[in-house]
XYZ file of C-alpha atoms in Angstrom:
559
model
C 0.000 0.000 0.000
C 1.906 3.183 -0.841
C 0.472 6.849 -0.991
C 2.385 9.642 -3.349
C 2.674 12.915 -2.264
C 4.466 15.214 -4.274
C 5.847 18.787 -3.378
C 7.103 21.356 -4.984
C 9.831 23.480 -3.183
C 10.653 27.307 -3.622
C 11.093 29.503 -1.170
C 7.196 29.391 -0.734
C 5.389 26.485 -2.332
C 2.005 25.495 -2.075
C 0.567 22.066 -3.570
C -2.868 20.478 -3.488
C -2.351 16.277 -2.773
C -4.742 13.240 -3.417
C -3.569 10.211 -1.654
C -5.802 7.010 -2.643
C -5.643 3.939 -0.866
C -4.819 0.612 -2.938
C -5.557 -2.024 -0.046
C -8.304 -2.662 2.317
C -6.920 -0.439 5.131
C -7.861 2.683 3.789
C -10.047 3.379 0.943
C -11.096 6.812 1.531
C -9.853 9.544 -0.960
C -8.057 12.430 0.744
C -7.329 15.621 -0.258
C -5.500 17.804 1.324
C -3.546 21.570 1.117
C 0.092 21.515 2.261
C 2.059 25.023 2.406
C 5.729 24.321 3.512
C 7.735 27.202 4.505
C 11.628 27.723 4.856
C 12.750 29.874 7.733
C 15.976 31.403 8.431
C 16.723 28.703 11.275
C 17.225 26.197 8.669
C 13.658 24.566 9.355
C 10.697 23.757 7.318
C 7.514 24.882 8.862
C 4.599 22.707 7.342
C 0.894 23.677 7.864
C -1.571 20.724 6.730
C -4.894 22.180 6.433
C -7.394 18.879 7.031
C -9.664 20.806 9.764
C -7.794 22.621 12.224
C -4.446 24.349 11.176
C -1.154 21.971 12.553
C 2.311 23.023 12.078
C 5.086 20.913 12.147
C 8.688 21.172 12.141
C 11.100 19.445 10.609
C 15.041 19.611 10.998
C 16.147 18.362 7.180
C 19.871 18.320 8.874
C 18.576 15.502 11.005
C 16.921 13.767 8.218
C 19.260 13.922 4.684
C 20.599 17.019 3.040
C 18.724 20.326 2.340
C 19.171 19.386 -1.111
C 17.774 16.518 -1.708
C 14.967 16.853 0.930
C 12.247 17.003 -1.825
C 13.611 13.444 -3.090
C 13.907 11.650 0.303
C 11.617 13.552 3.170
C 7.463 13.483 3.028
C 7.661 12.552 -0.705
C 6.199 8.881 0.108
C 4.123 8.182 2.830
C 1.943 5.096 3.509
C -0.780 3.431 6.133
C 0.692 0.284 7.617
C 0.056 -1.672 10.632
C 3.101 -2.669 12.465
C 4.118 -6.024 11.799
C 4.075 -4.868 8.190
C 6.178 -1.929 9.364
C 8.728 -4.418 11.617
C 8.941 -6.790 8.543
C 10.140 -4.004 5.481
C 12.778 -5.167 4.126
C 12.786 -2.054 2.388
C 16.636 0.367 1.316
C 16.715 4.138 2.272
C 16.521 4.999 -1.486
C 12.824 3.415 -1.325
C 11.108 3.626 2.173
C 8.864 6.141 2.753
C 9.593 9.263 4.647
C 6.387 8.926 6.942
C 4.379 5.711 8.162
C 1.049 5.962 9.616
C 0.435 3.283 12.262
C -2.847 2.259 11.887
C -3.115 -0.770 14.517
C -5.614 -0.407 17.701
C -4.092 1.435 20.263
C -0.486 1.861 18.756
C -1.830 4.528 15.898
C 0.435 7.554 15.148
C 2.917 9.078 12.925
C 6.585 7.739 12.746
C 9.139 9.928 10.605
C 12.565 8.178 9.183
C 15.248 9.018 10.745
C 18.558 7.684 8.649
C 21.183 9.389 11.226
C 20.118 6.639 13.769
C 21.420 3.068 13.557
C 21.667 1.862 17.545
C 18.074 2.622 18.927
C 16.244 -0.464 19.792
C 12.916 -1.030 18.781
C 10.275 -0.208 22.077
C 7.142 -0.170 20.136
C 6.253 3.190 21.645
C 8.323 5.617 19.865
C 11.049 3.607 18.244
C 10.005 0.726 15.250
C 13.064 -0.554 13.477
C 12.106 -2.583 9.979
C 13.688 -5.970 9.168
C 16.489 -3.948 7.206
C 17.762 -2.042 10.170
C 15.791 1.151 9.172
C 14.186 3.478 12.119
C 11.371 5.069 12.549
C 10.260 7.603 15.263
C 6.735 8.596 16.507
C 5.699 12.374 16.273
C 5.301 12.875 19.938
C 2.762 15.485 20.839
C 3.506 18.055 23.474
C 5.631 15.359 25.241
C 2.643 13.429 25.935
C 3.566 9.329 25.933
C 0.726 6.985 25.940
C 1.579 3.261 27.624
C -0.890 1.491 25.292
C 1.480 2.362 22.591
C 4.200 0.185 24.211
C 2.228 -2.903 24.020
C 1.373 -3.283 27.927
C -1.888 -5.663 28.321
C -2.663 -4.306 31.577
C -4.596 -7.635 32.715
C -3.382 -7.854 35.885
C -1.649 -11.346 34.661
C 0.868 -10.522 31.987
C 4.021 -8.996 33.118
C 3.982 -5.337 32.032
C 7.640 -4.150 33.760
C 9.386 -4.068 30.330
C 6.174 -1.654 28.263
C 6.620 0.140 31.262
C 9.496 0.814 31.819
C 10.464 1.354 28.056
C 7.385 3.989 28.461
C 8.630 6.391 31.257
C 12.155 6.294 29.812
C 10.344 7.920 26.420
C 8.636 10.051 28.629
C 11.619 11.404 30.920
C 13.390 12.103 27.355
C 10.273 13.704 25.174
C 10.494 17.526 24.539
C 6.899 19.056 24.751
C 6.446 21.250 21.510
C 4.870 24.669 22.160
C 2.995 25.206 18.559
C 5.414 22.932 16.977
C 4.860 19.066 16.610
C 8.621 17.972 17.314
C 10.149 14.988 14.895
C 12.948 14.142 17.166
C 12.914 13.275 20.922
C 14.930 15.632 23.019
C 16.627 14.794 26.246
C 15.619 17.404 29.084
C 12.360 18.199 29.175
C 9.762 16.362 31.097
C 7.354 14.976 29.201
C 3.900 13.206 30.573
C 2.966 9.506 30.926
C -0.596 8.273 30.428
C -1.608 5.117 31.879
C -4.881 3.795 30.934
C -7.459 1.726 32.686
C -6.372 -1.737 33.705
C -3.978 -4.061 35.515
C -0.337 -3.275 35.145
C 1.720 -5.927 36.750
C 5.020 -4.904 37.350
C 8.374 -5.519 39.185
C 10.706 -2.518 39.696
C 10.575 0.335 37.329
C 13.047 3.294 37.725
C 12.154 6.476 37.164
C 15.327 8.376 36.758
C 14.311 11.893 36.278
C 11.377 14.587 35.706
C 8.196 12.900 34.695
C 4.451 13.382 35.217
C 2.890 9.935 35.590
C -0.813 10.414 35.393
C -3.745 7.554 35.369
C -7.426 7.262 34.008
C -10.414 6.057 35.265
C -13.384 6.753 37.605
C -11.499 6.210 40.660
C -9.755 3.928 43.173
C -12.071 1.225 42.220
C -11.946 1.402 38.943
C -8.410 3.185 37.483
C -5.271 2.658 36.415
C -3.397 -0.177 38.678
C 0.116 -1.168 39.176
C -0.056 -4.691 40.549
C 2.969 -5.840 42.777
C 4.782 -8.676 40.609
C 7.590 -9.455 43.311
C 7.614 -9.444 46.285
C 10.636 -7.687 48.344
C 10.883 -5.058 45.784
C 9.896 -1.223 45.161
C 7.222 -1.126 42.498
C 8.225 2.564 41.095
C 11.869 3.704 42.276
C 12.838 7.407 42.292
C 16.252 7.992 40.884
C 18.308 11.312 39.938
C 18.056 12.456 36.479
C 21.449 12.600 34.086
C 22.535 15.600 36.479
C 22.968 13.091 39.149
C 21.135 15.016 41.475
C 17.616 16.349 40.612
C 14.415 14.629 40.384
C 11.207 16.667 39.748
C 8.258 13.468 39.456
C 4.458 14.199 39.844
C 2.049 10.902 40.135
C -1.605 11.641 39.631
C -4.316 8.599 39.941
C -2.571 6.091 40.136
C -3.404 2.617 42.520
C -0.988 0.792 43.891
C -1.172 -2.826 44.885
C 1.164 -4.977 46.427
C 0.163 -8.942 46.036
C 1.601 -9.733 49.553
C 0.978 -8.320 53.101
C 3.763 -9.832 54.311
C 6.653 -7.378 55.745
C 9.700 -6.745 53.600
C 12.403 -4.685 55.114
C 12.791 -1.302 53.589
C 10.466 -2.370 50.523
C 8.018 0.562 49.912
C 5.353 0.903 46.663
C 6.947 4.040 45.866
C 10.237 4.768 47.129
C 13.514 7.477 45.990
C 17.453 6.264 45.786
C 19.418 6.990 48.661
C 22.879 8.940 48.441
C 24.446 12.255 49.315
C 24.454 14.113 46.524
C 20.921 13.025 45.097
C 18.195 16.061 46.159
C 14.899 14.414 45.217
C 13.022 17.562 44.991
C 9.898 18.689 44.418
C 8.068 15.244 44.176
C 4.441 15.655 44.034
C 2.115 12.771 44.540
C -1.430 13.372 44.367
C -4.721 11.700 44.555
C -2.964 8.066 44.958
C -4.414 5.109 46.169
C -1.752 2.641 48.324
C -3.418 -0.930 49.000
C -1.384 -3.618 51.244
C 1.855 -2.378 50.945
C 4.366 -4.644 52.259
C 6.246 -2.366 54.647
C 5.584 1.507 53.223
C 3.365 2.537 50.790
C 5.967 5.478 50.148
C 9.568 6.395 51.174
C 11.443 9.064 50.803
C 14.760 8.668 51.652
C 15.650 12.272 51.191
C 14.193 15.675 49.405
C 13.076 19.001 49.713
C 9.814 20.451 48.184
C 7.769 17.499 48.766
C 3.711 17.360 48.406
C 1.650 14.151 49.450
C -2.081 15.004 49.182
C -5.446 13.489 48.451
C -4.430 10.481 48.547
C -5.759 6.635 50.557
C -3.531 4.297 52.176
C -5.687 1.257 52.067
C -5.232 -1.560 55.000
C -1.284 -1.421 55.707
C -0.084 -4.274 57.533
C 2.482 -2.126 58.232
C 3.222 0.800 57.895
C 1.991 4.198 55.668
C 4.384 6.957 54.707
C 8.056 7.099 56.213
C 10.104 10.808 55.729
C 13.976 10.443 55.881
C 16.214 8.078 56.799
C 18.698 7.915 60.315
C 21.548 6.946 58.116
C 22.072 10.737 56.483
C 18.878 11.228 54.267
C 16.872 14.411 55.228
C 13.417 15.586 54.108
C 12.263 19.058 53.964
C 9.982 21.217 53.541
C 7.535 18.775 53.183
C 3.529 19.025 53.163
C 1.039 15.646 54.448
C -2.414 16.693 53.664
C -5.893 16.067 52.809
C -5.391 12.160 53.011
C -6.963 9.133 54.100
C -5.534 6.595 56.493
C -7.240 3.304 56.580
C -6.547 0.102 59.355
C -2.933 1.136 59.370
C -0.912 -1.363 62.092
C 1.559 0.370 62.724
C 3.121 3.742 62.153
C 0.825 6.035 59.467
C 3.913 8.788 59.151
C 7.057 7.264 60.122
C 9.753 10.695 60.603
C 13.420 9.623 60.937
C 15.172 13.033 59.723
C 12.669 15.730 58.985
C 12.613 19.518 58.619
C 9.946 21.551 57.938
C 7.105 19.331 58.081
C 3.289 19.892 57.842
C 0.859 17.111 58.532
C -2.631 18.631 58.055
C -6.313 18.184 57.747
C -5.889 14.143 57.389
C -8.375 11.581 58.465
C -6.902 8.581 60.491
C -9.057 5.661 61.421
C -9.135 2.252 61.918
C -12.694 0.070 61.861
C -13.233 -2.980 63.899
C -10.863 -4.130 67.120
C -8.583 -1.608 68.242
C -5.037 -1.917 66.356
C -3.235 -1.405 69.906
C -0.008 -0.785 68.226
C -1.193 2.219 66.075
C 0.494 5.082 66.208
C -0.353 8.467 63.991
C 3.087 9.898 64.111
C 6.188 8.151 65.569
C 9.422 10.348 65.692
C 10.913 7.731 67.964
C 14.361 7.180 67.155
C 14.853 9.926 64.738
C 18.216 11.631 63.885
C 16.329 14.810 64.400
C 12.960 16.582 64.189
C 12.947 19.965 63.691
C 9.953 22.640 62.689
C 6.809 19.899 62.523
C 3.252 21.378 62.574
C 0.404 18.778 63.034
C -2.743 20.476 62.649
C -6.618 19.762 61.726
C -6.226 16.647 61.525
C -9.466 13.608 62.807
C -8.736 10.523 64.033
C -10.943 7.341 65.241
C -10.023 4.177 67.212
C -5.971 4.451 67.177
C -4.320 4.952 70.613
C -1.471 6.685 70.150
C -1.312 10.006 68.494
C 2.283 11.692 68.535
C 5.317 9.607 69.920
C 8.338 12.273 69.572
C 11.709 11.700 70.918
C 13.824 15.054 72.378
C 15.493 15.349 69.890
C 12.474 16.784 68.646
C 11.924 20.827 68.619
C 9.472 23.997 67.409
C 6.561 21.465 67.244
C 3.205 22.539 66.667
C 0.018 20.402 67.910
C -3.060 22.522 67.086
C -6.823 21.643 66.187
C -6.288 17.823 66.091
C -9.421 15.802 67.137
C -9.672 12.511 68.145
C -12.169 9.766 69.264
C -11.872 6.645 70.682
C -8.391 6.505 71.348
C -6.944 5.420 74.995
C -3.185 5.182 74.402
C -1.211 8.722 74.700
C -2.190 11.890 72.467
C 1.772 13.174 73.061
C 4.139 10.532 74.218
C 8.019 11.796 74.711
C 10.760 10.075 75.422
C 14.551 9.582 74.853
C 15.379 11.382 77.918
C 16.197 14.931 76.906
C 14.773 18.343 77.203
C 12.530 19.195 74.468
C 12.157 22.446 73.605
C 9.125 24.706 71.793
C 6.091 22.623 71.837
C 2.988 24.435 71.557
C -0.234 21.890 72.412
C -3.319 24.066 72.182
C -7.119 23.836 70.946
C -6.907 19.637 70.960
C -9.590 17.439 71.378
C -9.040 13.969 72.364
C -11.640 11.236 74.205
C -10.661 7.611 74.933
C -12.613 4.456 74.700
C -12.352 3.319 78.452
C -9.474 4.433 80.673
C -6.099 6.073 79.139
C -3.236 4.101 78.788
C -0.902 6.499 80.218
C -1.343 9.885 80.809
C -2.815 12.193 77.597
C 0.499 13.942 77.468
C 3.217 11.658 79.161
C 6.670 12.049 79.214
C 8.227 11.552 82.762
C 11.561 10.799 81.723
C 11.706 13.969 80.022
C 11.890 17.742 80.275
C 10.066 20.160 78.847
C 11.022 23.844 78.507
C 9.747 26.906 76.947
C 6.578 25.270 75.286
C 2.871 26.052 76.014
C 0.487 23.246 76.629
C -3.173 25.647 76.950
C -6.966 25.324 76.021
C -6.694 21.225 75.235
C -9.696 18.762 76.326
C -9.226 15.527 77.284
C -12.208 13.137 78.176
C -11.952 9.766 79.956
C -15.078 7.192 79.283
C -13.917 5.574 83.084
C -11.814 7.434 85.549
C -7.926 7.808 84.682
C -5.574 8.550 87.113
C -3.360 11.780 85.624
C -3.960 14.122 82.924
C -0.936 15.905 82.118
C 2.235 13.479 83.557
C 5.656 15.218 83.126
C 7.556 15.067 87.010
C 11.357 15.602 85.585
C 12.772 18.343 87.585
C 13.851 19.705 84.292
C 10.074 20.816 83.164
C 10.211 24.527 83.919
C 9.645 27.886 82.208
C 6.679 26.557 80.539
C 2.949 27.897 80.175
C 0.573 24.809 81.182
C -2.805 25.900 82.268
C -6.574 26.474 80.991
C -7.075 22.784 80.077
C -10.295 20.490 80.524
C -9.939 16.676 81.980
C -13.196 14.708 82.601
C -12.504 11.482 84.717
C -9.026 12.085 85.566
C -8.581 11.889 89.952
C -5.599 14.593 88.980
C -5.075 17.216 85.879
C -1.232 17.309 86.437
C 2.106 15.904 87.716
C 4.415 18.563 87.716
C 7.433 18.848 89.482
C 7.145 22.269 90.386
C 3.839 23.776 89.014
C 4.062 27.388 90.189
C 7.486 27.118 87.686
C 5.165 25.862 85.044
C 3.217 28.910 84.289
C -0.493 28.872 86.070
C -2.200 32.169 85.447
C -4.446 31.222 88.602
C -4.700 28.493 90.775
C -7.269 25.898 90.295
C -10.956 27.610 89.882
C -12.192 25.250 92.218
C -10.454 26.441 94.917
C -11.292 29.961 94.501
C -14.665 31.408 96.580
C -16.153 34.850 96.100
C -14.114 37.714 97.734
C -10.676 35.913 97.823
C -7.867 37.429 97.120
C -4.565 36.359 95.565
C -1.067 37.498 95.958
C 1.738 36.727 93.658
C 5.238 36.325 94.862
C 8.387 34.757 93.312
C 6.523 32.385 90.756
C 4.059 31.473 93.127
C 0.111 32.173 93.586
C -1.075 32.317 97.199
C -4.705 32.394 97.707
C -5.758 34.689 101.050
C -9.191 33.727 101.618
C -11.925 36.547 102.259
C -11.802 38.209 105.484
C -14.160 39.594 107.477
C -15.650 42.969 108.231
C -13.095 45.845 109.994
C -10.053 43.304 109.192
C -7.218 44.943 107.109
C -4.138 43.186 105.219
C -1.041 43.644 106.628
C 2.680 41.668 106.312
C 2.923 39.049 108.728
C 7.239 37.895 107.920
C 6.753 39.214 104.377
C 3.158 37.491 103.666
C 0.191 39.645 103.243
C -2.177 38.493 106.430
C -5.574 39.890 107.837
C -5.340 41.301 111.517
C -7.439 40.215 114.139
C-alpha cells in the first residue's frame, strides 16, 4: 500500500495532494492543502490544512541534506500496521519518509530518521524494519501513551518491560509549544498516560522529571500497578542525568502490592538513597496505596515534597516514612488532605525531617482496636525539627504523637480525636525538648487512658505552652498531664479540661510551670490572691473591719 505525495519546493510552495488507498486499510480519498515554509533557522515549517491548522517542524539536517529533501523527506508516505512496518525489508533509497500506524491502540505518525542506527525497537516511539531502518513517533507536546508500548494491563501478563520502556520515552520527550517535534529531546519532562487496567510490574526506575498520570473513575476502577515481586519497590525514584535532581508528579494512580507480608525497607513508591541526590519537588497526588508490604511510600531524602489526596488502604504495616537515620533528610515537606485506613503500625514514620506539615488528614481504623497504632512516631529519629500537626481527625488508634527530644518547634493545634486510649503526646529519649505548643486539641478515649494524655516523665520540657486542650476519659484515669522531671520549667501549662481524671497534672514544680491562677475550684467569692516569686497564694476573704497587713513578708488579715 503506498500513498504519493508530491511537493514542490521554492522559497514558498504550495501544492494540493490526493492520496488514494490501494488495499483494504484505507479506501477513503483524501485531499489535502500543504504550504511548507523555509525559515531562516534552517527549518521547514509545514501547515496541513485537514480541519484545524497543525504546524510541524522538521530539521532536514537531522533527516538527509537540504538538497535533496524534496527526493527523500514526506515525498512517500503510507498506512501500515506494524508487523508490516517491523517486517520491510525495504533500502533508504525506497522507504517512505512517513508511516502511519494504523493498529488499535499503537496509531500515530513515525518519521525516518537515517542518522540513527543503535536505537532499539520499544514499540512506543522507536520501530526498526527488518532492514535495520528506524522510525520515530511524532510525539505530541511530550505526551507518551503506555498502550502504545504494548502493555496488556490484565493484571496477569508482566507489564515491567512496556513500562518501563514507556517512562524512559517520557523522561526524554520535549513538549512542543505550537510545533509538533520529529525528534525526541533529552531534558524536558514529558507526561505519561496510563490507561485503565492491571499493570503488573516488578521494579521500574524512574530516573528523572516525569508526570505519571492515570485514568479512570477512581480507586475502584483506574489505572493499577499490581505488585509482581515481592521484596521489591514497584516505582523507584532515581536522579536524572545531572545526578542530582528529580522533579516526578504521580496523579491517579493505585498501587497494589500482592503480599501483606513485611519486607524490610520495601516501599510501593520509594527514591534512591545517596548524598548528593536532592529528590526535589516530588508531588504525589490523589494516589491510592493498597497492602503495601512495609511503606506505601519512602522518601529517603528531598526538599519540596507534596503528598495530598491520597488513601492508604489496609497497611499491615506501615503508611508513609520521611527520611532516613543513616544521612537522608526531608524538607519542607507538606502531608495533607489524606486518608488513612486500618494502618498497624506507624501512618507517618519521621526519621530526619525539617519543615514538616501534617494537616487536615483523616486517620481511622474500623473494627478491634489496632493497639499498636500510632499516627506519628518520631521515635528514634536523627532529628525533628519545625513539625506542625494540625486539623487533623482521628478514630479508634491509641497513640497520636510519639516524639523523641530530639524533637523541637513542634506545633500540635486543632487535632481531634475519638476513641483513642493510648497517649495523644508521648516523649521520650530522655532529653529536654524544647518549643512545643499543644493548644485547641480534642481527644476522648474508649475506656481508661493508657498512660497519661500527654506523658513524658523521663523527660523535660522547657519553653513550650500546653493551653486550652480537652481531654475526656469514658472511666476514671488517674493523671492528665504526667511530666515530674525536675527539668520541666519555664513553661505555660494551664486552661485545660480533663473529665474522669482523679488529677489534671504531675508537675514537678507547678508554680514554675506557668499557672495564670490556681485551680478555679479552689477559689470562693471575695478571695484574694497574691503573687510572689513564681508562686500564687490564695488569702481567703476576710471579714468585716479586718485589714491586710505583712505578717514575715506574707500579706495576712489582723485580728
Amino acid at each position: 500500500m503506498k500513498y504519493l505525495i508530491l511537493y514542490t519546493f521554492i522559497f514558498l510552495a504550495s501544492a494540493k495532494v490526493s492520496a488514494q488507498s490501494t488495499g483494504n486499510l484505507r479506501t477513503q480519498k483524501e485531499q489535502k492543502t500543504v504550504n511548507v515554509l523555509r525559515k531562516p533557522d534552517g527549518f521547514l515549517y509545514e501547515t496541513q490544512v485537514t480541519g484545524p491548522e497543525v504546524k510541524i517542524k522538521i530539521d532536514s539536517s537531522q533527516v538527509i541534506g537540504m538538497s535533496q529533501l524534496a527526493s527523500k523527506i514526506n515525498t512517500r508516505t503510507a498506512f501500515q500496521n506494524l508487523a508490516s512496518l517491523r517486517a520491510s525489508k525495504n533500502s533508504l533509497v525506497n522507504a517512505p519518509g512517513v508511516i502511519n500506524i494504523t493498529d488499535k491502540n499503537l496509531a500515530g505518525t513515525f518519521l525516518l530518521d537515517i542518522k540513527d542506527k543503535v536505537s532499539l525497537d520499544n514499540t512506543g516511539r522507536v520501530i526498526v524494519t527488518a532492514s535495520g531502518l528506524r522510525y520515530k513517533r511524532i510525539i505530541h507536546g511530550g505526551l507518551i501513551e503506555l498502550a502504545w508500548y504494548g502493555a496488556k494491563g490484565d493484571g496477569n501478563t508482566d507489564d515491567t518491560r512496556a513500562v518501563q520502556n514507556a517512562i524512559d520515552d517520557a523522561l526524554s520527550a520535549a513538549p512542543a509549544v505550537n510545533m509538533l517535534p520529529v525528534y525526541a529531546k533529552t531534558g524536558a519532562a514529558g507526561t505519561l498516560l496510563v490507561p485503565v487496567g492491571t499493570f503488573r510490574i516488578s521494579t521500574v526506575k524512574v530516573n528523572g522529571s516525569i508526570r505519571i498520570v492515570g485514568q479512570g473513575g477512581g480507586t475502584y476502577a483506574g489505572s493499577f500497578f499490581l505488585q509482581k515481586s515481592p521484596g521489591s519497590a514497584m516505582l523507584l525514584l532515581g536522579p536524572d542525568v545531572d545526578g542530582q535532581s528529580n522533579s516526578t508528579v504521580i496523579e491517579n494512580i493505585c498501587f497494589r502490592s500482592g503480599s501483606p507480608t513485611s519486607a524490610k525497607d520495601v516501599a510501593q513508591i520509594k527514591t534512591v538513597a545517596g548524598a548528593r541526590i536532592q529528590s526535589n519537588s516530588i508531588y504525589i497526588r490523589n494516589c491510592w496505596f493498597q497492602t503495601p508490604e512495609t511503606y506505601a511510600i519512602w522518601l529517603t531524602q528531598g526538599d519540596d515534597i507534596q503528598i495530598s489526596g491520597c488513601t492508604f488502604d489496609v497497611c499491615p504495616m506501615h503508611a508513609v516514612r520521611l527520611g532516613s537515620v543513616d544521612s537522608g533528610q526531608v524538607q519542607n515537606c507538606t502531608i495533607s488532605n489524606n486518608t488513612f485506613f486500618n494502618v498497624s503500625l506507624n501512618h507517618i514514620k519521621l526519621e530526619n525531617t525539617l519543615g514538616i506539615v501534617i494537616a487536615n488528614n483523616r486517620f481511622y481504623n474500623v473494627g478491634t482496636t489496632i493497639k499498636t497504632a500510632t499516627i506519628i512516631n518520631g521515635v528514634g529519629a536523627t532529628k525533628i525539627y519545625g513539625l506542625t500537626i494540625i486539623g487533623n481527625e482521628y478514630y479508634n488508634i491509641p497513640n497520636f504523637a510519639l516524639l523523641e527530644t530530639t524533637s523541637s518547634g513542634v506545633v500540635l493545634s486543632g487535632n481531634v480525636g475519638k476513641d483513642t486510649g493510648g497517649a495523644f503526646l508521648y516523649l521520650t529519649g530522655g532529653g529536654i525538648i524544647y518549643g512545643l505548643s499543644i493548644t485547641g486539641n480534642v481527644a476522648m478515649s474508649k475506656g481508661a487512658w493508657k498512660n497519661a494524655p500527654i506523658f513524658g516523665p523521663g523527660c523535660g520540657l522547657q519553653s513550650s505552652i500546653i493551653m486550652g486542650n480537652t481531654f475526656y476519659s469514658d472511666t476514671v484515669t488517674n493523671l492528665g498531664i504526667d511530666m515530674p522531671d525536675h527539668r520541666t520549667t519555664n513553661n505555660i501549662i494551664d486552661k485545660n479540661i480533663f473529665t474522669n481524671f482523679h488529677l489534671k497534672d504531675n508537675l514537678y514544680n507547678r508554680p514554675a510551670n506557668g499557672q495564670v491562677i490556681p485551680d478555679v475550684t479552689d477559689l470562693r467569692r471575695g478571695d484574694l490572691l497574691y503573687y510572689d516569686d513564681g508562686k500564687i497564694i490564695r488569702i481567703p476573704k476576710g471579714n468585716d473591719g479586718q485589714f491586710l497587713k505583712m505578717v514575715s513578708g506574707v500579706p495576712a488579715w489582723s485580728n
